[in-house]
Short mmCIF file of C-alpha atoms in Angstrom, two decimals:
data_model
loop_
_atom_site.label_atom_id
_atom_site.label_comp_id
_atom_site.label_asym_id
_atom_site.label_seq_id
_atom_site.Cartn_x
_atom_site.Cartn_y
_atom_site.Cartn_z
CA UNK A 1 22.90 -18.12 19.29
CA UNK A 2 23.80 -14.83 17.35
CA UNK A 3 20.71 -13.20 16.11
CA UNK A 4 20.07 -11.84 12.65
CA UNK A 5 19.01 -8.30 12.56
CA UNK A 6 16.13 -7.42 10.25
CA UNK A 7 14.71 -3.88 9.40
CA UNK A 8 11.06 -4.28 8.01
CA UNK A 9 9.97 -1.27 6.25
CA UNK A 10 6.13 -1.49 6.91
CA UNK A 11 2.66 -0.04 6.78
CA UNK A 12 0.61 -3.06 5.75
CA UNK A 13 -1.35 -5.91 7.24
CA UNK A 14 1.29 -8.25 5.76
CA UNK A 15 4.29 -6.37 7.37
CA UNK A 16 2.32 -6.69 10.69
CA UNK A 17 1.79 -10.51 10.17
CA UNK A 18 5.51 -11.03 8.82
CA UNK A 19 6.83 -9.09 11.81
CA UNK A 20 4.65 -11.30 14.23
CA UNK A 21 5.71 -14.52 12.85
CA UNK A 22 9.49 -13.46 12.90
CA UNK A 23 9.31 -12.33 16.64
CA UNK A 24 8.61 -15.95 17.79
CA UNK A 25 11.85 -16.87 16.47
CA UNK A 26 14.93 -16.92 18.77
CA UNK A 27 17.40 -16.31 15.93
CA UNK A 28 15.83 -12.76 14.87
CA UNK A 29 16.17 -9.36 15.95
CA UNK A 30 13.36 -7.22 14.37
CA UNK A 31 12.96 -3.30 13.85
CA UNK A 32 9.80 -2.30 12.19
CA UNK A 33 9.86 1.10 10.50
CA UNK A 34 6.56 3.01 9.54
CA UNK A 35 6.50 6.05 7.42
CA UNK A 36 4.48 8.08 9.88
CA UNK A 37 1.75 9.13 7.38
CA UNK A 38 -0.77 7.80 9.65
CA UNK A 39 -1.93 10.05 12.88
CA UNK A 40 -2.59 6.79 14.99
CA UNK A 41 -1.08 3.59 13.67
CA UNK A 42 -2.04 0.36 14.96
CA UNK A 43 0.17 -1.02 17.62
CA UNK A 44 2.90 -3.35 16.41
CA UNK A 45 4.19 -6.80 17.93
CA UNK A 46 7.88 -5.70 17.65
CA UNK A 47 10.10 -2.52 18.50
CA UNK A 48 9.16 0.22 15.93
CA UNK A 49 10.36 3.45 14.63
CA UNK A 50 8.27 6.16 12.78
CA UNK A 51 9.43 8.85 10.15
CA UNK A 52 11.82 8.92 7.46
CA UNK A 53 15.50 8.05 6.84
CA UNK A 54 16.77 11.09 4.71
CA UNK A 55 16.44 9.39 1.21
CA UNK A 56 18.50 6.37 -0.02
CA UNK A 57 21.72 7.78 1.39
CA UNK A 58 20.30 7.93 5.16
CA UNK A 59 18.71 4.87 5.00
CA UNK A 60 21.92 3.16 3.71
CA UNK A 61 23.90 4.69 6.61
CA UNK A 62 21.25 3.51 8.93
CA UNK A 63 21.41 -0.21 7.70
CA UNK A 64 25.13 -0.12 8.04
CA UNK A 65 25.35 1.97 11.53
CA UNK A 66 22.80 -0.59 12.88
CA UNK A 67 24.26 -3.57 11.47
CA UNK A 68 21.14 -5.07 9.89
CA UNK A 69 21.74 -8.51 8.13
CA UNK A 70 18.34 -7.93 5.95
CA UNK A 71 15.90 -5.62 4.87
CA UNK A 72 12.28 -6.38 3.77
CA UNK A 73 10.12 -3.82 1.88
CA UNK A 74 6.78 -4.63 3.04
CA UNK A 75 5.34 -1.02 2.43
CA UNK A 76 2.06 -0.31 0.54
CA UNK A 77 2.25 -1.23 -3.10
CA UNK A 78 1.94 2.54 -3.85
CA UNK A 79 4.83 3.59 -1.78
CA UNK A 80 6.76 4.20 -4.58
CA UNK A 81 9.54 6.54 -3.27
CA UNK A 82 10.34 4.75 -0.28
CA UNK A 83 10.56 1.39 -2.16
CA UNK A 84 12.78 2.92 -4.67
CA UNK A 85 15.19 4.36 -1.89
CA UNK A 86 15.00 0.99 -0.25
CA UNK A 87 16.17 -0.81 -3.35
CA UNK A 88 18.98 1.91 -3.96
CA UNK A 89 20.22 1.54 -0.37
CA UNK A 90 20.33 -2.32 -0.57
CA UNK A 91 22.13 -2.10 -3.72
CA UNK A 92 24.77 0.28 -2.25
CA UNK A 93 25.35 -1.56 1.12
CA UNK A 94 25.02 -4.89 -0.54
CA UNK A 95 22.61 -5.97 2.34
CA UNK A 96 20.22 -8.56 1.28
CA UNK A 97 16.86 -7.37 0.31
CA UNK A 98 13.57 -8.25 -0.96
CA UNK A 99 9.82 -6.87 -1.09
CA UNK A 100 6.78 -8.58 0.04
CA UNK A 101 4.20 -7.44 -2.45
CA UNK A 102 0.57 -8.80 -2.47
CA UNK A 103 -0.56 -9.56 -5.78
CA UNK A 104 -2.80 -7.05 -7.51
CA UNK A 105 -6.38 -7.52 -8.28
CA UNK A 106 -7.30 -8.87 -11.56
CA UNK A 107 -10.09 -8.00 -13.59
CA UNK A 108 -13.05 -10.41 -13.72
CA UNK A 109 -16.27 -10.88 -15.96
CA UNK A 110 -18.47 -7.92 -15.38
CA UNK A 111 -15.82 -5.44 -14.20
CA UNK A 112 -15.85 -2.07 -15.97
CA UNK A 113 -12.18 -1.01 -15.63
CA UNK A 114 -10.38 1.73 -17.13
CA UNK A 115 -6.88 1.28 -16.26
CA UNK A 116 -4.46 4.38 -15.86
CA UNK A 117 -0.93 4.94 -14.72
CA UNK A 118 -1.43 7.63 -12.23
CA UNK A 119 -3.56 9.39 -9.92
CA UNK A 120 -3.22 12.52 -12.18
CA UNK A 121 -4.29 10.48 -15.05
CA UNK A 122 -7.16 9.02 -13.36
CA UNK A 123 -8.54 12.83 -12.78
CA UNK A 124 -8.44 13.24 -16.38
CA UNK A 125 -10.18 9.92 -17.04
CA UNK A 126 -13.47 11.40 -15.35
CA UNK A 127 -14.28 13.35 -18.27
CA UNK A 128 -15.81 16.65 -18.59
CA UNK A 129 -19.39 15.88 -17.83
CA UNK A 130 -20.17 16.11 -13.98
CA UNK A 131 -20.22 12.81 -12.34
CA UNK A 132 -20.58 11.56 -8.69
CA UNK A 133 -17.26 10.07 -7.97
CA UNK A 134 -16.22 7.90 -4.82
CA UNK A 135 -12.57 8.50 -4.32
CA UNK A 136 -10.87 5.66 -2.48
CA UNK A 137 -7.37 6.48 -2.89
CA UNK A 138 -6.26 7.79 0.55
CA UNK A 139 -5.36 11.30 1.23
CA UNK A 140 -2.00 11.80 -0.13
CA UNK A 141 -2.88 12.38 -3.71
CA UNK A 142 -6.52 13.77 -3.51
CA UNK A 143 -5.22 17.03 -4.44
CA UNK A 144 -4.92 15.90 -8.16
CA UNK A 145 -8.77 16.19 -8.48
CA UNK A 146 -8.85 19.87 -8.00
CA UNK A 147 -8.12 19.69 -11.82
CA UNK A 148 -11.64 18.32 -12.35
CA UNK A 149 -13.80 20.56 -9.96
CA UNK A 150 -17.04 19.80 -11.95
CA UNK A 151 -17.63 16.46 -10.34
CA UNK A 152 -19.26 15.57 -6.83
CA UNK A 153 -16.80 13.86 -4.71
CA UNK A 154 -17.24 11.28 -1.81
CA UNK A 155 -13.76 11.07 -0.22
CA UNK A 156 -12.82 8.23 1.90
CA UNK A 157 -9.54 8.17 4.14
CA UNK A 158 -8.07 7.07 7.42
CA UNK A 159 -6.93 10.49 8.34
CA UNK A 160 -8.54 13.91 7.32
CA UNK A 161 -7.64 15.57 3.92
CA UNK A 162 -5.82 18.75 4.98
CA UNK A 163 -6.07 21.08 3.36
CA UNK A 164 -9.56 20.44 2.00
CA UNK A 165 -9.95 20.03 -1.57
CA UNK A 166 -10.58 23.29 -3.64
CA UNK A 167 -13.86 21.79 -5.27
CA UNK A 168 -17.39 22.92 -5.07
CA UNK A 169 -19.03 19.51 -3.91
CA UNK A 170 -16.85 17.40 -1.72
CA UNK A 171 -18.01 15.22 1.11
CA UNK A 172 -15.53 13.57 3.44
CA UNK A 173 -15.87 10.18 5.26
CA UNK A 174 -13.30 8.96 7.98
CA UNK A 175 -12.91 5.16 7.94
CA UNK A 176 -10.30 2.24 8.34
CA UNK A 177 -11.05 -0.76 6.58
CA UNK A 178 -11.49 -3.72 6.40
CA UNK A 179 -14.29 -2.89 4.19
CA UNK A 180 -17.03 -5.84 3.50
CA UNK A 181 -18.89 -5.90 0.15
CA UNK A 182 -22.54 -5.56 1.23
CA UNK A 183 -21.68 -2.43 3.45
CA UNK A 184 -19.86 -0.99 0.41
CA UNK A 185 -22.72 -1.67 -2.10
CA UNK A 186 -24.83 0.20 0.25
CA UNK A 187 -22.48 3.16 0.63
CA UNK A 188 -22.41 3.17 -3.31
CA UNK A 189 -26.18 3.14 -3.68
CA UNK A 190 -26.84 5.61 -1.00
CA UNK A 191 -24.55 8.16 -2.43
CA UNK A 192 -25.63 7.47 -6.06
CA UNK A 193 -22.00 6.83 -7.08
CA UNK A 194 -21.47 6.70 -10.92
CA UNK A 195 -17.64 5.96 -10.94
CA UNK A 196 -14.95 4.99 -8.37
CA UNK A 197 -11.34 5.90 -8.44
CA UNK A 198 -9.38 3.33 -6.78
CA UNK A 199 -5.50 2.01 -6.55
CA UNK A 200 -4.87 -1.59 -7.61
CA UNK A 201 -3.55 -2.38 -4.02
CA UNK A 202 -4.53 -5.80 -3.96
CA UNK A 203 -5.60 -7.81 -0.95
CA UNK A 204 -8.83 -8.47 0.73
CA UNK A 205 -9.37 -5.52 3.00
CA UNK A 206 -10.45 -3.12 0.38
CA UNK A 207 -11.55 -5.33 -2.44
CA UNK A 208 -15.34 -4.97 -1.03
CA UNK A 209 -16.01 -1.93 -3.35
CA UNK A 210 -14.52 -3.55 -6.29
CA UNK A 211 -16.97 -6.40 -5.89
CA UNK A 212 -19.66 -4.04 -5.07
CA UNK A 213 -19.05 -2.06 -8.30
CA UNK A 214 -19.16 -5.22 -10.16
CA UNK A 215 -22.49 -6.02 -8.96
CA UNK A 216 -23.77 -2.53 -9.48
CA UNK A 217 -22.35 -2.13 -13.04
CA UNK A 218 -20.52 0.85 -11.85
CA UNK A 219 -17.43 1.96 -13.77
CA UNK A 220 -13.82 1.90 -12.01
CA UNK A 221 -10.84 4.11 -12.96
CA UNK A 222 -8.01 1.89 -11.60
CA UNK A 223 -4.75 3.06 -10.87
CA UNK A 224 -2.14 0.44 -11.77
CA UNK A 225 1.01 -0.27 -9.98
CA UNK A 226 4.22 0.82 -11.38
CA UNK A 227 6.56 -1.60 -9.71
CA UNK A 228 10.41 -1.85 -10.41
CA UNK A 229 11.07 -5.20 -12.21
CA UNK A 230 14.44 -5.99 -10.80
CA UNK A 231 13.38 -6.27 -7.21
CA UNK A 232 13.20 -9.70 -5.82
CA UNK A 233 9.74 -10.30 -4.45
CA UNK A 234 7.50 -12.54 -2.24
CA UNK A 235 3.82 -12.53 -2.54
CA UNK A 236 2.53 -13.84 0.61
CA UNK A 237 3.94 -13.74 4.09
CA UNK A 238 4.48 -17.62 3.95
CA UNK A 239 6.86 -17.02 0.96
CA UNK A 240 8.69 -14.19 2.88
CA UNK A 241 9.33 -16.67 5.76
CA UNK A 242 10.72 -19.15 3.44
CA UNK A 243 12.88 -16.50 1.78
CA UNK A 244 14.00 -15.58 5.19
CA UNK A 245 15.05 -19.19 5.87
CA UNK A 246 16.80 -19.46 2.75
CA UNK A 247 18.77 -16.32 2.96
CA UNK A 248 20.06 -17.16 6.52
CA UNK A 249 20.40 -20.84 5.93
CA UNK A 250 24.28 -22.24 6.70
CA UNK A 251 24.55 -22.83 2.88
CA UNK A 252 23.91 -19.24 2.11
CA UNK A 253 26.16 -17.91 4.94
CA UNK A 254 28.98 -20.07 3.47
CA UNK A 255 28.46 -18.83 -0.01
CA UNK A 256 27.30 -22.22 -1.25
#
């Protein structure tokens, strides 16, 4: 039996679950690629590589040289650059491609959200009056808040923010999710947080802070996704598996 070679661009829980499910199939040969931004990534259930490809051209060349039959973008919903490179590389090489994107969170009754289009915009949305801010956006874009140095920041990330922010009041918390609602409520209360800055990443693992903010009446500045509209997407691992079956069906291979 010939095997279908699949490249999964990973970094999310969904990518890991998809890789685990496909690894059990005799007709698939997998490679999981991680961006390399996390110092100590979790062990993965399939062969893995780490690091970039050299833009869309480099990714396209990798796909052709390694003779992949399918590429799946299961990166973080805010990994915009690699997602764009993946879409461009797939179009150039004409290799089948789709994204696995968990749905974003939706505003519920009691939520006090201010929706913004970028982290830079979120920094400006904090306003001029000093506030106690919980930054829950990771470390890559935390530097934007140096433009608002008057606030008191609690900054949570998996890996350290280096260099530390050039602001007067900043406390750093290293932690890896999932984060439960009650623990998040205690964190917000103990630190007298007045506003949360978060990315609308979706999923259950980091939703605890959003639910806790709703209970406490705390404002959330929500950075919304800016996703390309022309990329085929699956919302769950189950949908992704069904799409793999469809793409590798005999009918599709015959061009029916």
